[in-house]
Structure formats: structure tokens, C-alpha cells
């Protein structure tokens, strides 16, 4: 059987990043979730719809159950249960989302104890990056690869860089005010 449908080798960070952002391509994405002749079979999650409050979102795909407040998102894929706080800027990024919700009360307690809730903090800037599941990105964090580093192993700090793409690892905590 010769398969001639959509297929991408995602064996590198850059290929994975490009394949995921390919679904935002205009006018026709590399892969369409809306093709009746190629249905997608998946397990239903029964999540609430995403809530976008005063957000500026362009050329992006937003998963279910997200809470997005007064921020800017451009050319990005936002995974399920993502929380993006006020003033954040997300550009050319892939956010994998979260495996669970933290209630507003839980988030307040976490912050009162000096912790960082799951999601993207206030006034943070994420550009050309992959943020894995359950990451806790503090307020005023800049993940922009300012120095155009191509390769860096910083797993103990919660991230690594391959091909110039910053990847924040699953369950990582990036403290307030950090510049990557």
C-alpha cells in the first residue's frame, strides 16, 4: 500500500516545531483538521470551551479548556488547559498545555506561598519556543533567545536549546524575571 497523504518526520526539535506550527499556515495549512475525507479519531476530553478575555489572537490555533486573559498571541499553537495571564506576548510558539487545572483559589494559594502557578505569567514574552506540559512560567519572564544561541543544555534550569528553538521541559519552573 502506497500512502500519499500527509506525513512529517518529527525526529528533531526543529521538525516537531515546524510541523506543529504548520497548522497555522495561510491560506492553506500543511494539514487540515477539517477535511471530511480524512477524519481524526481521538478520545473525547469533555473540556469546557476556551475562554479568551480581551485577547488579541492572530494566525493561531487554540486548544480546548484554555483561559487566555488580555494578552497577545501570534502564529502559535496553544495546547489544552493553557493559562496565559495579562500582558503576556506569545509569538511563533508551541504551548503543549497542561494535564490538569489549578482553580483560581489554588493559584492564589500557590502565589501567596511564593510559588508559580501552571501556565504563562503576567507580562511574560515567549518567542520561537516550545513550552512542554505543566510548565510554570513566572511573571516578566522573557523566553526569546536574545543571544541567538543554537545549542545549550540547561535541563537543570528547566530548558534546553536545539536549532535555536528554546524548549522548556515538562513540569519545569521558570522563576519570575528570568531572561532566556
mmCIF file of C-alpha atoms in Angstrom:
data_model
loop_
_atom_site.group_PDB
_atom_site.id
_atom_site.type_symbol
_atom_site.label_atom_id
_atom_site.label_comp_id
_atom_site.label_asym_id
_atom_site.label_seq_id
_atom_site.Cartn_x
_atom_site.Cartn_y
_atom_site.Cartn_z
ATOM 1 C CA UNK A 1 0.000 0.000 0.000
ATOM 2 C CA UNK A 2 1.442 3.337 -1.052
ATOM 3 C CA UNK A 3 0.436 6.097 1.371
ATOM 4 C CA UNK A 4 0.310 9.519 -0.262
ATOM 5 C CA UNK A 5 -1.388 11.550 2.487
ATOM 6 C CA UNK A 6 0.095 13.986 4.969
ATOM 7 C CA UNK A 7 3.183 12.753 6.788
ATOM 8 C CA UNK A 8 6.019 14.575 8.522
ATOM 9 C CA UNK A 9 9.169 13.211 10.090
ATOM 10 C CA UNK A 10 9.266 14.872 13.526
ATOM 11 C CA UNK A 11 12.522 13.289 14.664
ATOM 12 C CA UNK A 12 14.176 16.597 15.601
ATOM 13 C CA UNK A 13 13.042 19.516 17.750
ATOM 14 C CA UNK A 14 13.021 21.803 14.712
ATOM 15 C CA UNK A 15 10.938 19.340 12.628
ATOM 16 C CA UNK A 16 8.470 18.888 15.528
ATOM 17 C CA UNK A 17 8.212 22.670 15.978
ATOM 18 C CA UNK A 18 7.709 23.316 12.248
ATOM 19 C CA UNK A 19 5.138 20.505 11.825
ATOM 20 C CA UNK A 20 3.043 21.858 14.686
ATOM 21 C CA UNK A 21 3.199 25.483 13.562
ATOM 22 C CA UNK A 22 2.402 24.268 10.023
ATOM 23 C CA UNK A 23 -1.267 24.034 11.024
ATOM 24 C CA UNK A 24 -1.339 27.851 11.270
ATOM 25 C CA UNK A 25 -0.080 28.381 7.708
ATOM 26 C CA UNK A 26 -2.176 30.661 5.464
ATOM 27 C CA UNK A 27 -4.085 30.361 3.217
ATOM 28 C CA UNK A 28 -3.963 26.554 3.436
ATOM 29 C CA UNK A 29 -2.245 24.754 6.321
ATOM 30 C CA UNK A 30 0.084 21.807 5.765
ATOM 31 C CA UNK A 31 -2.521 19.634 7.496
ATOM 32 C CA UNK A 32 -6.229 20.336 7.923
ATOM 33 C CA UNK A 33 -8.355 19.084 10.793
ATOM 34 C CA UNK A 34 -11.432 19.977 8.737
ATOM 35 C CA UNK A 35 -11.072 17.513 5.839
ATOM 36 C CA UNK A 36 -14.185 15.305 5.801
ATOM 37 C CA UNK A 37 -12.367 12.651 3.789
ATOM 38 C CA UNK A 38 -9.673 12.289 6.473
ATOM 39 C CA UNK A 39 -11.390 12.235 9.869
ATOM 40 C CA UNK A 40 -9.407 12.465 13.089
ATOM 41 C CA UNK A 41 -10.161 9.799 15.676
ATOM 42 C CA UNK A 42 -9.334 10.729 19.244
ATOM 43 C CA UNK A 43 -10.534 10.312 22.795
ATOM 44 C CA UNK A 44 -13.018 12.978 23.844
ATOM 45 C CA UNK A 45 -11.821 15.034 26.823
ATOM 46 C CA UNK A 46 -15.089 16.814 27.632
ATOM 47 C CA UNK A 47 -13.303 20.057 28.484
ATOM 48 C CA UNK A 48 -15.057 23.416 28.579
ATOM 49 C CA UNK A 49 -14.553 25.746 25.638
ATOM 50 C CA UNK A 50 -11.604 28.108 25.791
ATOM 51 C CA UNK A 51 -12.177 31.488 27.391
ATOM 52 C CA UNK A 52 -10.468 34.429 25.702
ATOM 53 C CA UNK A 53 -10.875 37.647 27.628
ATOM 54 C CA UNK A 54 -9.760 40.805 25.842
ATOM 55 C CA UNK A 55 -7.045 38.933 23.918
ATOM 56 C CA UNK A 56 -5.500 39.782 20.542
ATOM 57 C CA UNK A 57 -5.061 36.442 18.729
ATOM 58 C CA UNK A 58 -3.914 36.126 15.101
ATOM 59 C CA UNK A 59 -2.908 33.171 12.903
ATOM 60 C CA UNK A 60 -3.090 30.735 15.813
ATOM 61 C CA UNK A 61 -4.809 27.531 16.921
ATOM 62 C CA UNK A 62 -6.230 27.364 20.450
ATOM 63 C CA UNK A 63 -6.993 24.037 22.161
ATOM 64 C CA UNK A 64 -9.912 23.312 24.468
ATOM 65 C CA UNK A 65 -10.208 24.490 28.049
ATOM 66 C CA UNK A 66 -7.774 27.413 27.862
ATOM 67 C CA UNK A 67 -8.005 30.610 29.869
ATOM 68 C CA UNK A 68 -6.409 33.487 27.996
ATOM 69 C CA UNK A 69 -6.532 36.972 29.524
ATOM 70 C CA UNK A 70 -5.650 40.341 27.995
ATOM 71 C CA UNK A 71 -2.603 39.139 26.064
ATOM 72 C CA UNK A 72 -1.263 38.932 22.514
ATOM 73 C CA UNK A 73 -0.837 35.634 20.659
ATOM 74 C CA UNK A 74 0.512 35.467 17.097
ATOM 75 C CA UNK A 75 1.357 32.462 14.878
ATOM 76 C CA UNK A 76 1.212 29.972 17.716
ATOM 77 C CA UNK A 77 -0.396 26.713 18.775
ATOM 78 C CA UNK A 78 -1.854 26.802 22.280
ATOM 79 C CA UNK A 79 -2.476 23.398 23.859
ATOM 80 C CA UNK A 80 -5.370 22.326 26.022
ATOM 81 C CA UNK A 81 -5.850 23.767 29.500
ATOM 82 C CA UNK A 82 -3.272 26.523 28.852
ATOM 83 C CA UNK A 83 -3.425 29.533 31.162
ATOM 84 C CA UNK A 84 -1.973 32.763 29.758
ATOM 85 C CA UNK A 85 -2.011 35.801 32.054
ATOM 86 C CA UNK A 86 -2.436 39.508 31.441
ATOM 87 C CA UNK A 87 0.124 41.327 29.336
ATOM 88 C CA UNK A 88 1.812 38.162 28.016
ATOM 89 C CA UNK A 89 3.052 38.053 24.423
ATOM 90 C CA UNK A 90 3.257 34.669 22.667
ATOM 91 C CA UNK A 91 4.826 34.610 19.182
ATOM 92 C CA UNK A 92 5.818 31.699 16.929
ATOM 93 C CA UNK A 93 5.410 29.334 19.874
ATOM 94 C CA UNK A 94 4.034 25.895 20.692
ATOM 95 C CA UNK A 95 2.497 25.590 24.159
ATOM 96 C CA UNK A 96 1.689 21.967 24.979
ATOM 97 C CA UNK A 97 -0.810 22.944 27.695
ATOM 98 C CA UNK A 98 -1.465 21.159 30.971
ATOM 99 C CA UNK A 99 -2.606 17.763 32.223
ATOM 100 C CA UNK A 100 -4.773 19.341 34.933
ATOM 101 C CA UNK A 101 -6.397 22.582 36.048
ATOM 102 C CA UNK A 102 -5.493 24.685 39.034
ATOM 103 C CA UNK A 103 -8.533 26.519 40.374
ATOM 104 C CA UNK A 104 -8.416 30.260 40.934
ATOM 105 C CA UNK A 105 -8.221 29.579 44.695
ATOM 106 C CA UNK A 106 -5.339 27.083 44.222
ATOM 107 C CA UNK A 107 -3.491 29.609 42.065
ATOM 108 C CA UNK A 108 -3.905 32.305 44.744
ATOM 109 C CA UNK A 109 -2.551 29.958 47.437
ATOM 110 C CA UNK A 110 0.421 28.947 45.255
ATOM 111 C CA UNK A 111 1.285 32.613 44.614
ATOM 112 C CA UNK A 112 0.790 33.571 48.294
ATOM 113 C CA UNK A 113 3.310 30.853 49.227
ATOM 114 C CA UNK A 114 5.830 32.260 46.723
ATOM 115 C CA UNK A 115 5.199 29.628 44.069
ATOM 116 C CA UNK A 116 4.324 29.928 40.399
ATOM 117 C CA UNK A 117 1.041 28.530 39.047
ATOM 118 C CA UNK A 118 0.897 26.385 35.908
ATOM 119 C CA UNK A 119 0.876 28.492 32.726
ATOM 120 C CA UNK A 120 2.380 31.719 31.443
ATOM 121 C CA UNK A 121 2.762 34.560 33.956
ATOM 122 C CA UNK A 122 1.896 38.230 33.646
ATOM 123 C CA UNK A 123 3.888 40.314 31.154
ATOM 124 C CA UNK A 124 5.974 37.336 30.009
ATOM 125 C CA UNK A 125 7.220 37.130 26.417
ATOM 126 C CA UNK A 126 7.600 33.766 24.667
ATOM 127 C CA UNK A 127 9.033 33.698 21.139
ATOM 128 C CA UNK A 128 10.173 30.792 18.923
ATOM 129 C CA UNK A 129 9.831 28.308 21.737
ATOM 130 C CA UNK A 130 8.190 25.059 22.801
ATOM 131 C CA UNK A 131 6.697 25.036 26.292
ATOM 132 C CA UNK A 132 6.038 21.464 27.421
ATOM 133 C CA UNK A 133 3.112 20.390 29.607
ATOM 134 C CA UNK A 134 2.578 21.680 33.137
ATOM 135 C CA UNK A 135 5.368 24.267 32.865
ATOM 136 C CA UNK A 136 5.229 27.133 35.332
ATOM 137 C CA UNK A 137 6.475 30.328 33.696
ATOM 138 C CA UNK A 138 6.693 33.234 36.159
ATOM 139 C CA UNK A 139 5.805 36.891 35.681
ATOM 140 C CA UNK A 140 8.020 39.101 33.481
ATOM 141 C CA UNK A 141 9.885 36.116 32.015
ATOM 142 C CA UNK A 142 11.491 36.540 28.584
ATOM 143 C CA UNK A 143 11.979 33.327 26.588
ATOM 144 C CA UNK A 144 13.190 34.917 23.365
ATOM 145 C CA UNK A 145 16.707 33.519 22.813
ATOM 146 C CA UNK A 146 18.060 37.073 22.746
ATOM 147 C CA UNK A 147 21.612 35.932 22.002
ATOM 148 C CA UNK A 148 20.558 33.569 19.167
ATOM 149 C CA UNK A 149 22.114 30.542 20.902
ATOM 150 C CA UNK A 150 21.861 27.448 18.681
ATOM 151 C CA UNK A 151 22.617 24.696 21.212
ATOM 152 C CA UNK A 152 22.514 24.716 25.014
ATOM 153 C CA UNK A 153 21.868 22.018 27.622
ATOM 154 C CA UNK A 154 20.262 23.675 30.645
ATOM 155 C CA UNK A 155 17.910 20.909 31.796
ATOM 156 C CA UNK A 156 18.727 21.605 35.462
ATOM 157 C CA UNK A 157 17.386 25.130 34.842
ATOM 158 C CA UNK A 158 14.269 23.745 33.144
ATOM 159 C CA UNK A 159 15.109 24.201 29.471
ATOM 160 C CA UNK A 160 17.397 23.412 26.557
ATOM 161 C CA UNK A 161 18.036 24.951 23.141
ATOM 162 C CA UNK A 162 18.341 22.960 19.905
ATOM 163 C CA UNK A 163 18.500 24.590 16.487
ATOM 164 C CA UNK A 164 17.838 27.969 18.095
ATOM 165 C CA UNK A 165 14.470 26.817 19.493
ATOM 166 C CA UNK A 166 14.116 27.109 23.270
ATOM 167 C CA UNK A 167 12.288 24.131 24.805
ATOM 168 C CA UNK A 168 11.018 24.403 28.367
ATOM 169 C CA UNK A 169 10.765 20.855 29.708
ATOM 170 C CA UNK A 170 7.687 19.214 31.243
ATOM 171 C CA UNK A 171 6.879 20.359 34.803
ATOM 172 C CA UNK A 172 9.685 22.969 34.713
ATOM 173 C CA UNK A 173 9.539 26.106 36.838
ATOM 174 C CA UNK A 174 10.982 29.279 35.308
ATOM 175 C CA UNK A 175 11.131 31.923 38.093
ATOM 176 C CA UNK A 176 9.842 35.495 37.802
ATOM 177 C CA UNK A 177 12.013 37.880 35.806
ATOM 178 C CA UNK A 178 14.265 35.281 34.131
ATOM 179 C CA UNK A 179 15.655 36.044 30.640
ATOM 180 C CA UNK A 180 16.416 33.094 28.357
#
